[in-house]
mmCIF file of C-alpha atoms in Angstrom:
data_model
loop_
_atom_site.group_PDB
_atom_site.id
_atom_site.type_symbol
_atom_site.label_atom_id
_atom_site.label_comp_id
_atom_site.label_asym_id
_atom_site.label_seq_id
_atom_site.Cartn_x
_atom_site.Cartn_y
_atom_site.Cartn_z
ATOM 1 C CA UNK A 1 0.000 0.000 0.000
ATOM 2 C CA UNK A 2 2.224 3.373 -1.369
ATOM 3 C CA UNK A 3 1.284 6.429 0.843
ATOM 4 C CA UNK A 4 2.686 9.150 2.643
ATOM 5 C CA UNK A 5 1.306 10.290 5.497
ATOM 6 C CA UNK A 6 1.971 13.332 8.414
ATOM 7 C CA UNK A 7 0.908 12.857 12.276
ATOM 8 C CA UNK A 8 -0.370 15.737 13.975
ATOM 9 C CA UNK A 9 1.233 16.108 17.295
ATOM 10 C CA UNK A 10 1.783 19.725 18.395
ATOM 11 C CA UNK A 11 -0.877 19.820 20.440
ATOM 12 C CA UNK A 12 -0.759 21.153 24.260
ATOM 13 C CA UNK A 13 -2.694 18.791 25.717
ATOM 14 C CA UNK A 14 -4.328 21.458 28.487
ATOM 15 C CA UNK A 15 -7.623 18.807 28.800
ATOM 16 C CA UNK A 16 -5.428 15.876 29.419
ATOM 17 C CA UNK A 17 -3.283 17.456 32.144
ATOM 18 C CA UNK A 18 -0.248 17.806 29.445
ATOM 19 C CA UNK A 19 1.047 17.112 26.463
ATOM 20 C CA UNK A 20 -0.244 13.184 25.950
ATOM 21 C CA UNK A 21 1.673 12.634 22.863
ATOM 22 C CA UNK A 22 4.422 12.155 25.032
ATOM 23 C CA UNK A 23 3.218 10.407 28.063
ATOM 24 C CA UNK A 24 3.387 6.395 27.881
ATOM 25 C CA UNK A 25 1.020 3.955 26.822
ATOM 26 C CA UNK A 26 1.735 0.756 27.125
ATOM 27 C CA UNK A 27 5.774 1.334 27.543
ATOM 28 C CA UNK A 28 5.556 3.164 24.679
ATOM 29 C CA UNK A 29 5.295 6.770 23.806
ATOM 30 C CA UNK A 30 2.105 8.156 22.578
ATOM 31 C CA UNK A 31 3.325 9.126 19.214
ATOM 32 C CA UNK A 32 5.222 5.886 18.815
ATOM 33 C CA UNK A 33 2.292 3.680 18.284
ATOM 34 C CA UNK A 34 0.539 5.203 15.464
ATOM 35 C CA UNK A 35 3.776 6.117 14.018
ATOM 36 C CA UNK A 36 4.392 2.177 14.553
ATOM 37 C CA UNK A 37 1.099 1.135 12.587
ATOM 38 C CA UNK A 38 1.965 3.831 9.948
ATOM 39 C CA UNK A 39 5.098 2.881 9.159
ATOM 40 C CA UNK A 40 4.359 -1.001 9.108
ATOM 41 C CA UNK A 41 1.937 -0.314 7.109
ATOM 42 C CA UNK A 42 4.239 0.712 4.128
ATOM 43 C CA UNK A 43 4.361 4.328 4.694
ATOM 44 C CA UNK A 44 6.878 5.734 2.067
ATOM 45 C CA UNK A 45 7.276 9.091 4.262
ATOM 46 C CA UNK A 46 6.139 10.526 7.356
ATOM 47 C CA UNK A 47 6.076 13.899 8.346
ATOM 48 C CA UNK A 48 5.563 14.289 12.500
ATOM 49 C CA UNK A 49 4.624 17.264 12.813
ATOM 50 C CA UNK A 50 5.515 18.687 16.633
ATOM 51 C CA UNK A 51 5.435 22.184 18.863
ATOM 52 C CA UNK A 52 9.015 23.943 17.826
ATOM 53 C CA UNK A 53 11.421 23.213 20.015
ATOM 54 C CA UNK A 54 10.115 19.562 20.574
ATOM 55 C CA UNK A 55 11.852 18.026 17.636
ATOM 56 C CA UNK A 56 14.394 16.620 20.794
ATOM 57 C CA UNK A 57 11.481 14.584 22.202
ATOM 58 C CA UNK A 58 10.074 13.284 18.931
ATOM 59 C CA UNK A 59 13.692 11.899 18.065
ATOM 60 C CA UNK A 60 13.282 10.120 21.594
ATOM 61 C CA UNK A 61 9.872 8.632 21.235
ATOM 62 C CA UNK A 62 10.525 7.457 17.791
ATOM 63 C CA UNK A 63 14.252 6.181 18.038
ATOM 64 C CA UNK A 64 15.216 3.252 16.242
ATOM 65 C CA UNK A 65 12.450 4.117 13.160
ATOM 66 C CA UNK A 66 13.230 5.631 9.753
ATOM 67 C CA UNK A 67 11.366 7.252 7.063
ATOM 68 C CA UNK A 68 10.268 9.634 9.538
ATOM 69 C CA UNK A 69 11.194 13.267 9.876
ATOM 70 C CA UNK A 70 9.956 16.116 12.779
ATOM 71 C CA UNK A 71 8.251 19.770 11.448
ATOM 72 C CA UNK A 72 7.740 22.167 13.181
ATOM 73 C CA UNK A 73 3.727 22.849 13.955
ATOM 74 C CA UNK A 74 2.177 26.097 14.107
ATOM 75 C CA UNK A 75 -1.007 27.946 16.431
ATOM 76 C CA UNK A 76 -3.650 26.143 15.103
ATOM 77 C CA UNK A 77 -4.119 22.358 13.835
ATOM 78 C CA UNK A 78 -5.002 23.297 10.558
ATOM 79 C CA UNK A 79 -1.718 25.544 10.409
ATOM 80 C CA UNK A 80 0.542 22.170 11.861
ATOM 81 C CA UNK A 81 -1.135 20.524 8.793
ATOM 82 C CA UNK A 82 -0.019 22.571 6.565
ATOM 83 C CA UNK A 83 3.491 22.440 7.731
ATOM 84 C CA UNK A 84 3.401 18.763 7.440
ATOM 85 C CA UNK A 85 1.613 18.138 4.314
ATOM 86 C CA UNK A 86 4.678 20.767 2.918
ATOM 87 C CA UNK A 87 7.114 19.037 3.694
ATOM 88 C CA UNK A 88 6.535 15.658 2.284
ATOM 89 C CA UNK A 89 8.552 14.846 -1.042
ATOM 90 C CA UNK A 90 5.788 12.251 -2.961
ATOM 91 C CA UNK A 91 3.992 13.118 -6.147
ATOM 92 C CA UNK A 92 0.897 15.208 -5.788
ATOM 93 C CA UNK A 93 -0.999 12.401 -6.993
ATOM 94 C CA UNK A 94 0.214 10.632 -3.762
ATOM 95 C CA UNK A 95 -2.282 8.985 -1.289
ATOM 96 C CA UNK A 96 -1.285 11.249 1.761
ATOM 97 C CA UNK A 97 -3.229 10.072 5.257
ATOM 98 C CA UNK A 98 -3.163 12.253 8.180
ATOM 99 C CA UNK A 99 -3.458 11.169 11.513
ATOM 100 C CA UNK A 100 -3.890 12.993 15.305
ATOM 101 C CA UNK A 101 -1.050 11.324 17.705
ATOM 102 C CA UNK A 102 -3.819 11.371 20.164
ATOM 103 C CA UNK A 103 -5.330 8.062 18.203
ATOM 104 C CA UNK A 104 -2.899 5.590 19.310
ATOM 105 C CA UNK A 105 -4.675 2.420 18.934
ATOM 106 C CA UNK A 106 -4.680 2.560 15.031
ATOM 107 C CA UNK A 107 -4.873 -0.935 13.077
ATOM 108 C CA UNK A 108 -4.145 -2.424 9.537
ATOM 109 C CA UNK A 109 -7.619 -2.594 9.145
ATOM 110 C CA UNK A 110 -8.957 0.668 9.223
ATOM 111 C CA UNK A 111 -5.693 2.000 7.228
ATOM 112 C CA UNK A 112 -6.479 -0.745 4.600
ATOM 113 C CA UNK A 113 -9.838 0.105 4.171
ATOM 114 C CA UNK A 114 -9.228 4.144 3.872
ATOM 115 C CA UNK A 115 -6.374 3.740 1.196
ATOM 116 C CA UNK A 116 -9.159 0.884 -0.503
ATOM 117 C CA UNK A 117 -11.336 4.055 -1.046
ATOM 118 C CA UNK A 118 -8.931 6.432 -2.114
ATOM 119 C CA UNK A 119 -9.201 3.974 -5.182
ATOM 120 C CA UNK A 120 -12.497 4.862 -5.951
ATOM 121 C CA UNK A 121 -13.274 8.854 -3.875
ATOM 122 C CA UNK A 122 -11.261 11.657 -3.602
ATOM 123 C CA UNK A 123 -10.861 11.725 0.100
ATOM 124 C CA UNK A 124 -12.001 8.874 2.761
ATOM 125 C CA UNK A 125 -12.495 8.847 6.596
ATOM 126 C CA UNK A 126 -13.209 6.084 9.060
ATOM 127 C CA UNK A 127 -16.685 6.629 11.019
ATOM 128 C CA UNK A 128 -18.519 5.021 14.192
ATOM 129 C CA UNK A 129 -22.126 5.130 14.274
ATOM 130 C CA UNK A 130 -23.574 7.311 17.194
ATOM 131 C CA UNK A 131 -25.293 4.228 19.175
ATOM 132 C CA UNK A 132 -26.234 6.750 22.738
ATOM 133 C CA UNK A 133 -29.013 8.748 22.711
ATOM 134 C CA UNK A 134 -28.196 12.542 22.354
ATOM 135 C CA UNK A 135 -29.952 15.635 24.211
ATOM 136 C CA UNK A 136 -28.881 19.247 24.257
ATOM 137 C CA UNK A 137 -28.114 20.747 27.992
ATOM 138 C CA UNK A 138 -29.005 23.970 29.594
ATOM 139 C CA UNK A 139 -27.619 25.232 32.915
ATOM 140 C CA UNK A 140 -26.846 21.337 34.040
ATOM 141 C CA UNK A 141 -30.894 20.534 32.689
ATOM 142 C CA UNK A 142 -31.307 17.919 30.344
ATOM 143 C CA UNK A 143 -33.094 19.770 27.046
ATOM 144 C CA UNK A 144 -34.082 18.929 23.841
ATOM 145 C CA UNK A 145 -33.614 15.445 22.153
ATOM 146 C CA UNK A 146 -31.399 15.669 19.106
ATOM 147 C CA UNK A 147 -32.008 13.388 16.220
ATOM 148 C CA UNK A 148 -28.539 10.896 15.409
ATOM 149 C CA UNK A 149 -30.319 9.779 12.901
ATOM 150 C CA UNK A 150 -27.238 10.523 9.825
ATOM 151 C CA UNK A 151 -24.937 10.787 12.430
ATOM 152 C CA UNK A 152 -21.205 10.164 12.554
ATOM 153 C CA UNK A 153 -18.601 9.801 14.946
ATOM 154 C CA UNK A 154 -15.562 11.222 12.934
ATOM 155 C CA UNK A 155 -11.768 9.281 12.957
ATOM 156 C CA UNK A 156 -8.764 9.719 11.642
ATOM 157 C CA UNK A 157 -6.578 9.084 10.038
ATOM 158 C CA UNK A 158 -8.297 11.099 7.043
ATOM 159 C CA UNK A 159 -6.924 10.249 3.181
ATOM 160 C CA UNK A 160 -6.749 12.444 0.606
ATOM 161 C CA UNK A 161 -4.433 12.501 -2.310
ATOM 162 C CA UNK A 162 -1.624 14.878 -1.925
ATOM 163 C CA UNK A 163 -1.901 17.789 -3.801
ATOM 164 C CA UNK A 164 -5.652 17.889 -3.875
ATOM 165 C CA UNK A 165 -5.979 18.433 0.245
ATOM 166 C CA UNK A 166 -2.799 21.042 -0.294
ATOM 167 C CA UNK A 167 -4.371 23.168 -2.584
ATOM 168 C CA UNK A 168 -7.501 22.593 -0.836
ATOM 169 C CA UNK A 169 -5.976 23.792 2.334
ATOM 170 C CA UNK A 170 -4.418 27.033 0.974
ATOM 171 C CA UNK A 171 -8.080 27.458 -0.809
ATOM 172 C CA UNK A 172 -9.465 27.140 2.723
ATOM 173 C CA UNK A 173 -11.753 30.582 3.578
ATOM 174 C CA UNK A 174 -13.704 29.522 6.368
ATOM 175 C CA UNK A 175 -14.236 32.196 9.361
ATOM 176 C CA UNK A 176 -12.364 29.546 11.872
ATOM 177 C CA UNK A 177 -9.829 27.495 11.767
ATOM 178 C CA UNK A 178 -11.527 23.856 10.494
ATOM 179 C CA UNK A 179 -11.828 21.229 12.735
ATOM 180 C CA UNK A 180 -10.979 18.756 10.959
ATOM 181 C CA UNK A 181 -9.300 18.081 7.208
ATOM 182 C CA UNK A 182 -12.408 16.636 5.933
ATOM 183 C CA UNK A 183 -14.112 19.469 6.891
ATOM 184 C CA UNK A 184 -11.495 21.657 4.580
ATOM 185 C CA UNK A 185 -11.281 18.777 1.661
ATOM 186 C CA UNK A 186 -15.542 19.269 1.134
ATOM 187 C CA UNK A 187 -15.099 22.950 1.349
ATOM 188 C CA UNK A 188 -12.925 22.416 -1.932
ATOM 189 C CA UNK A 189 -16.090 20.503 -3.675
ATOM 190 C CA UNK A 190 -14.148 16.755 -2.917
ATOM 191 C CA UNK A 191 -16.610 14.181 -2.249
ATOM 192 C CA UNK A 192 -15.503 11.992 1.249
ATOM 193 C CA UNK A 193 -15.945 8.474 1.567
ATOM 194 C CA UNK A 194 -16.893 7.214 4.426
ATOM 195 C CA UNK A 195 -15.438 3.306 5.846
ATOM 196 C CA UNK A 196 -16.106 1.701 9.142
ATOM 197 C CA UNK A 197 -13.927 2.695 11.386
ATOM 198 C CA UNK A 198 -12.396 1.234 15.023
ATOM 199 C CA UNK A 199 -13.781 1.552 18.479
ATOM 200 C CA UNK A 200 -9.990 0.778 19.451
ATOM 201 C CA UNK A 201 -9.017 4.361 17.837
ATOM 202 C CA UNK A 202 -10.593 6.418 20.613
ATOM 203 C CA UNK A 203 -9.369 9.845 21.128
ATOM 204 C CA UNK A 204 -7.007 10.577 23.918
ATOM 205 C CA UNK A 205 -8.651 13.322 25.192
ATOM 206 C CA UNK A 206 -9.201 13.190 29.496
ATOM 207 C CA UNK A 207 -6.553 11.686 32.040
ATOM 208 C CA UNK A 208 -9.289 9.125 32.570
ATOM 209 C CA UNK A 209 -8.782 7.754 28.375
ATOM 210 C CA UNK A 210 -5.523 7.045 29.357
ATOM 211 C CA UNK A 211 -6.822 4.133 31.605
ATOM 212 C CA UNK A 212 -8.990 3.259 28.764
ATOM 213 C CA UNK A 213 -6.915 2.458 26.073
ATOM 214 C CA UNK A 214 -4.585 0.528 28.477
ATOM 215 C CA UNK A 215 -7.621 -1.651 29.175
ATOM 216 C CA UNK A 216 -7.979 -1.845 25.068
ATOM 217 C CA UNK A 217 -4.354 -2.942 24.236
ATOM 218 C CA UNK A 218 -4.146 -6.409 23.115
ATOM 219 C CA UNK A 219 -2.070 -8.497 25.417
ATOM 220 C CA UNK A 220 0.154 -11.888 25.044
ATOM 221 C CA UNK A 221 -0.114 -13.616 28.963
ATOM 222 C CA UNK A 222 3.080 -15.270 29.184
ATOM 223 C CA UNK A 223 4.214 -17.938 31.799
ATOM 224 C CA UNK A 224 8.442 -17.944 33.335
ATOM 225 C CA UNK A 225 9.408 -20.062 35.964
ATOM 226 C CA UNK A 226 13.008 -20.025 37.897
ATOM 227 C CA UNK A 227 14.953 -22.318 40.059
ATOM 228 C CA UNK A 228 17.794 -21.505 43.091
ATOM 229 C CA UNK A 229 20.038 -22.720 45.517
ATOM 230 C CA UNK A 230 22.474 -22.454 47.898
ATOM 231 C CA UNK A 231 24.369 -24.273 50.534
ATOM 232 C CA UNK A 232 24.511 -23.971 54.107
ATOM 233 C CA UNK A 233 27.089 -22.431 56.037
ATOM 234 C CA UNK A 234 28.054 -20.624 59.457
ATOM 235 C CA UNK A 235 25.943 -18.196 60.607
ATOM 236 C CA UNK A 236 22.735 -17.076 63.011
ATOM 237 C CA UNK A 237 20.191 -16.135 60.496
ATOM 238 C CA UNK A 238 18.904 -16.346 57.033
ATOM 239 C CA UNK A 239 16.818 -14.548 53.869
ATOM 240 C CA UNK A 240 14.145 -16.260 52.479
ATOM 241 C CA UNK A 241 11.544 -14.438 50.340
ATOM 242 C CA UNK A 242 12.832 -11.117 51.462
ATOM 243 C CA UNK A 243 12.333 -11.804 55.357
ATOM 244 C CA UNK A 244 15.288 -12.550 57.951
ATOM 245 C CA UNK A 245 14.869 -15.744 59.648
ATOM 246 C CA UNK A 246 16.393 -16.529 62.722
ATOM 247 C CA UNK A 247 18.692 -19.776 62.774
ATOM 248 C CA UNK A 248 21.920 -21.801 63.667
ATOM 249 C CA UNK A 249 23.187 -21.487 59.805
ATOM 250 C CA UNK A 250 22.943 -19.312 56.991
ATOM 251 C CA UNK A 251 22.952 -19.723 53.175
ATOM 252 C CA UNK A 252 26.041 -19.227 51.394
ATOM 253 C CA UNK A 253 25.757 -16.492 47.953
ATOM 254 C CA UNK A 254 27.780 -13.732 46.675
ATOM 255 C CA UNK A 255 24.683 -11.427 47.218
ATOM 256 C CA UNK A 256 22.361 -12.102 50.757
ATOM 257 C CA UNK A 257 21.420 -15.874 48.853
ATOM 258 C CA UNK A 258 17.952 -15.318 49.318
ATOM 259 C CA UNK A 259 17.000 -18.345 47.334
ATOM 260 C CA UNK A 260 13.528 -17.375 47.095
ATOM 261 C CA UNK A 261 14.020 -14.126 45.746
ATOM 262 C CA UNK A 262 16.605 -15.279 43.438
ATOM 263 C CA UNK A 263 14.116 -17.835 41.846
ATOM 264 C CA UNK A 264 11.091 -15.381 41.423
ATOM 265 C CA UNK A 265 13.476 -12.986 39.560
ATOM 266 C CA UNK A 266 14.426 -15.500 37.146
ATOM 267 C CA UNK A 267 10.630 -16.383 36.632
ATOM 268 C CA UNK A 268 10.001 -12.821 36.054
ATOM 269 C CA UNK A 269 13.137 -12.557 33.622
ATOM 270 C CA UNK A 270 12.236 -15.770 32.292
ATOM 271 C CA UNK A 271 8.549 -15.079 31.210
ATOM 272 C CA UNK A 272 9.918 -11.539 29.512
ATOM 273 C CA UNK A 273 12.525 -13.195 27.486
ATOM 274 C CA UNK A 274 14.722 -11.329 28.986
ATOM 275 C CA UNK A 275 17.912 -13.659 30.398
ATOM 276 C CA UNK A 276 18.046 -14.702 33.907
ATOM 277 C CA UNK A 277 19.665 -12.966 37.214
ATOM 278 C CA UNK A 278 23.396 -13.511 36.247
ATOM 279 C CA UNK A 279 23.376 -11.610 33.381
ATOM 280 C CA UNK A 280 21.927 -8.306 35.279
ATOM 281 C CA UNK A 281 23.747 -8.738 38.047
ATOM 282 C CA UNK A 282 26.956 -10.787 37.703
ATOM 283 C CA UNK A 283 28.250 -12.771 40.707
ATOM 284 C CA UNK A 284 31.554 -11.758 39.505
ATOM 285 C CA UNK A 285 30.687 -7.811 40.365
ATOM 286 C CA UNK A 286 32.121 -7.067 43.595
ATOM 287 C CA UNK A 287 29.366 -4.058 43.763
ATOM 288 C CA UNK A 288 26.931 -6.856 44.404
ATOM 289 C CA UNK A 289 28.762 -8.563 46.999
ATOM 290 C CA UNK A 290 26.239 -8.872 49.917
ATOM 291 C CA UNK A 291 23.641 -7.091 48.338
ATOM 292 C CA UNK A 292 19.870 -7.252 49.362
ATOM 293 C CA UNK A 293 18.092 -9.511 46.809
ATOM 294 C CA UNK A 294 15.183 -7.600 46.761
ATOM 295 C CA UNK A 295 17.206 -4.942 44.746
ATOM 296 C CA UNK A 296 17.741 -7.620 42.005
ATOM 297 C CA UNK A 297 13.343 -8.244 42.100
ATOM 298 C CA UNK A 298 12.379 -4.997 41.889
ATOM 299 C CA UNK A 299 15.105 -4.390 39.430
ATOM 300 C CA UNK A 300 12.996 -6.983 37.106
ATOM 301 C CA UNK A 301 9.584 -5.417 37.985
ATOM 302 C CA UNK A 302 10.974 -2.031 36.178
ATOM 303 C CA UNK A 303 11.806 -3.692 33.171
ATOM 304 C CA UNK A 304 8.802 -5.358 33.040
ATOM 305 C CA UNK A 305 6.493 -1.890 33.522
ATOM 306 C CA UNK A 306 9.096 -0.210 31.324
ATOM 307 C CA UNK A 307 7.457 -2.889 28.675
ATOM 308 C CA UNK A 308 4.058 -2.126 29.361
ATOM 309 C CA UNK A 309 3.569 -5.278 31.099
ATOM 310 C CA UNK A 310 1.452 -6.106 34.009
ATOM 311 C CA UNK A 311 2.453 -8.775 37.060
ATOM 312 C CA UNK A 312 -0.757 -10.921 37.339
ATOM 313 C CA UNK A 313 0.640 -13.351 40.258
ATOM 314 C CA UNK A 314 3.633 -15.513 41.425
ATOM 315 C CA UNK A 315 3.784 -18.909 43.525
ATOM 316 C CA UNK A 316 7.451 -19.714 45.198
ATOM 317 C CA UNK A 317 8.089 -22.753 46.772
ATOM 318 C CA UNK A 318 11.037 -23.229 49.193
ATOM 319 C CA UNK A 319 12.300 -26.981 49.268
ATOM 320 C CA UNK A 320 14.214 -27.606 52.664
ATOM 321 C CA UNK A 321 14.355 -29.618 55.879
ATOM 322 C CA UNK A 322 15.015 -26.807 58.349
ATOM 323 C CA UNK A 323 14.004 -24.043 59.027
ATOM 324 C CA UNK A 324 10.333 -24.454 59.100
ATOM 325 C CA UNK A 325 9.209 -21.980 56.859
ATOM 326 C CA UNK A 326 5.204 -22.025 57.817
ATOM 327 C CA UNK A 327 5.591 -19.449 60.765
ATOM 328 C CA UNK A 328 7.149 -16.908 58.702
ATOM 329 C CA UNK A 329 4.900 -17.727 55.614
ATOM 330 C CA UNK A 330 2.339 -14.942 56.074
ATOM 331 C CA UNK A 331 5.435 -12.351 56.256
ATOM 332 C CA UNK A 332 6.787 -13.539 53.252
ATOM 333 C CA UNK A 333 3.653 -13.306 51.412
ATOM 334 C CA UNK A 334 3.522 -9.434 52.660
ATOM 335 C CA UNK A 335 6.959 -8.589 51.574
ATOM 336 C CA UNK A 336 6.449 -9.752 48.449
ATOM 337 C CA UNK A 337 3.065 -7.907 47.704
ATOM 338 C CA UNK A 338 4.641 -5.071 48.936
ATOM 339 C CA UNK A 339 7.866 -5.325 46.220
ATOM 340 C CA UNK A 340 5.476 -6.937 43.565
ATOM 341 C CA UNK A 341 2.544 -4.232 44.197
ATOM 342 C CA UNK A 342 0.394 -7.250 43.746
ATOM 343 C CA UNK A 343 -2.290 -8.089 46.316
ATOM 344 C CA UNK A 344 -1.860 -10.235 49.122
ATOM 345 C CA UNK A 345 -3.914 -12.689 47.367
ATOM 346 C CA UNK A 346 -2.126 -12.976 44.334
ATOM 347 C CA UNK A 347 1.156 -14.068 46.241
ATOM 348 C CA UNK A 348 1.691 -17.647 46.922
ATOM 349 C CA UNK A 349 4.895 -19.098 49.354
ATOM 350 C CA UNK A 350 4.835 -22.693 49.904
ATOM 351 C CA UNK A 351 7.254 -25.383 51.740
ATOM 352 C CA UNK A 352 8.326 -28.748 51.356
ATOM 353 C CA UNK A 353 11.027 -31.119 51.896
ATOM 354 C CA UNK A 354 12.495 -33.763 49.962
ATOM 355 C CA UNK A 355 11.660 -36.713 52.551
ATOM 356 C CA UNK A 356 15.539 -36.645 53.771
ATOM 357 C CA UNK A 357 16.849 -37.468 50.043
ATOM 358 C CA UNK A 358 19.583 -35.703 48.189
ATOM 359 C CA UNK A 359 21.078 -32.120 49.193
ATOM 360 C CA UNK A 360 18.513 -30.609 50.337
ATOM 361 C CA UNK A 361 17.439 -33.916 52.369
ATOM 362 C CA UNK A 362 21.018 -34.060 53.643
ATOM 363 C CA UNK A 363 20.790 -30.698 55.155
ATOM 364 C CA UNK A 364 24.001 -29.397 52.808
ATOM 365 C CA UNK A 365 21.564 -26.958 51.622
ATOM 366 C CA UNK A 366 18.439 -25.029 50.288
ATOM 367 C CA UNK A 367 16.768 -24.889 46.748
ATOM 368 C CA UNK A 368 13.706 -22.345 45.807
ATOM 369 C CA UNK A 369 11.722 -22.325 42.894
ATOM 370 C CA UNK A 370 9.135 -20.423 41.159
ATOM 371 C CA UNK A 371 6.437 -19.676 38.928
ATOM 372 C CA UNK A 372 5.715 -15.991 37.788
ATOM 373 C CA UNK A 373 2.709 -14.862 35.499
ATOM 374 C CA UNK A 374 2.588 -11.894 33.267
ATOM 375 C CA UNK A 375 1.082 -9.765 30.910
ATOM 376 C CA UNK A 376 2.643 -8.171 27.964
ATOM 377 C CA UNK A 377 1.708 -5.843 24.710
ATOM 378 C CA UNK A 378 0.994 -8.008 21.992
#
């Protein structure tokens, strides 16, 4: 599919408590997913059209893309339009598609089926039918009913080909700045398709949208699991599942050996792809000598929200002969909700032995495993 296409996203955000083109969805910038679904899509060029001065934190959202480029927006939308239309390169006979940054959740779909009438119209827009009842409001009363009877819910992106919605624009004589480009490409006498479009591509308009679409991403649940252990030696106490035990031995690690925490990292590493404890935090690093293992869990609960992915729960089982781990179970469970964020009931600590067999059996030491469940993007 050959088009060129420009993302509007200069905007202040003042109803969303900021800029949102910047803030993250998913683990990912604003901009970067319908820059993403543009791009994949077989965009040949896209302008991203941003508030001067914010070229900085475009390059930082989109890193690792090409066939981009930032412009510099002006006052209005309409006027950040222009800028980006511009600067594009392609034909005038181009399909062009513009897009507002604050539509993240775009799909294949709805871009194939806008380009599909570009075929046959001049311009093309994806539409939702108005399914609530509408009435007009008065001083916080409830007024008049209004008809949605030929009513649209308008989307973007909006297609046009290239040098039709730039002359079109610079034709454009309205007393206000238009609303949309639609608006401007019927002012110029082009008929507008209209094409089903996506509840998905809701408008980020509120702080309360962004909660929304998070609940709207598609998601992969993915399943890691992780194994420890460590041998006994001298001392008078002992970390398991972040909580100091009392007893006549301790276990023997470069870091505190908390075999329980050690295990659940790896499950969380494990179920993000994402190598296992040793390669974040090498026993051959004197800076880790000692350390407190819950450093090394939390460390893999940041990568994992830095991903966009959610813990769901964990279960850790502790496989020894001494000491007996069900007084102390309850305060495990709590330190790890409070390091996970999870709640209380979706932590799970469990004890066994090994009926006196092998190491553990033997008392030469202590093995932990565990089973960690996540959500990621799809």
């Amino acid at each position: 599919m050959s088009f060129c296409a420009v993302i509007v996203a200069a905007g202040t955000g003042s109803r969303a408590g900021g800029p949102k083109q910047w803030r993250e969805l998913g683990g990912r910038p604003v901009l970067r997913w319908s820059a993403e679904a543009l791009l994949a899509a077989g965009a040949s060029e896209l302008a991203v059209v941003v508030a001067p001065g914010d070229e900085a934190l475009a390059a930082e959202a989109l890193a690792g893309l090409d066939r981009w480029f930032a412009v510099a927006g002006g006052a209005t939308r309409a006027a950040s339009v222009q800028a980006g239309l511009n600067a594009l390169t392609a034909p005038p006979d181009a399909r062009v598609l513009i897009h507002d940054a604050a539509r993240p959740l775009l799909d294949a779909a709805t871009l194939g089926r806008v380009l599909a009438a570009l075929d046959r119209h001049p311009a093309a827009l994806p539409v939702l039918p108005v399914a609530d009842s509408l009435r007009r409001g008065v001083d916080e009363l409830m007024g008049e009913p209004v008809d949605r009877e030929g009513l649209w819910r308008a989307q973007t992106p909006q297609g046009f080909r290239l040098g039709a919605i730039r002359d079109a624009y610079a034709d454009w004589s309205g007393s206000a700045p238009p609303t949309d480009d639609v608006e401007v490409a019927r002012a110029a006498g082009h008929a507008v398709a209209m094409v089903p479009g996506d509840p998905r591509l809701m408008k980020l308009t509120f702080p309360e949208d962004f909660a929304m679409a998070e609940a709207l991403l598609p998601r992969q649940t993915r399943v890691g699991q992780g194994f420890d252990a460590h041998r006994w030696g001298p001392g008078s106490s002992v970390w398991l599942c972040g909580v100091e035990i009392a007893h006549d031995q301790t276990l023997i690690g470069h870091s505190d050996a908390d075999a329980g925490l050690h295990a659940l990292t790896d499950a969380l590493l494990g179920a993000m792809g994402d190598g296992d404890i040793g390669d974040h935090f090498p026993p051959t690093d004197p800076q880790w000598k000692g350390a407190a293992s819950d450093r090394f869990l939390v460390h893999a609960v940041e990568r994992l929200h830095a991903r966009g992915g959610r813990l769901v729960n964990v279960d850790v089982t502790l496989i020894c002969e001494r000491p007996k781990v069900k007084p102390h179970r309850q305060a495990m469970r709590e330190r790890l909700a409070a390091l996970l964020s999870l709640p209380l009931d979706a932590v799970s600590v469990k004890a066994t032995t090994t009926e006196a067999m092998g190491f553990t059996g033997r008392g030469e030491g202590l093995a932990a495993q565990a089973v960690a469940t996540i959500e990621l993007p799809a």
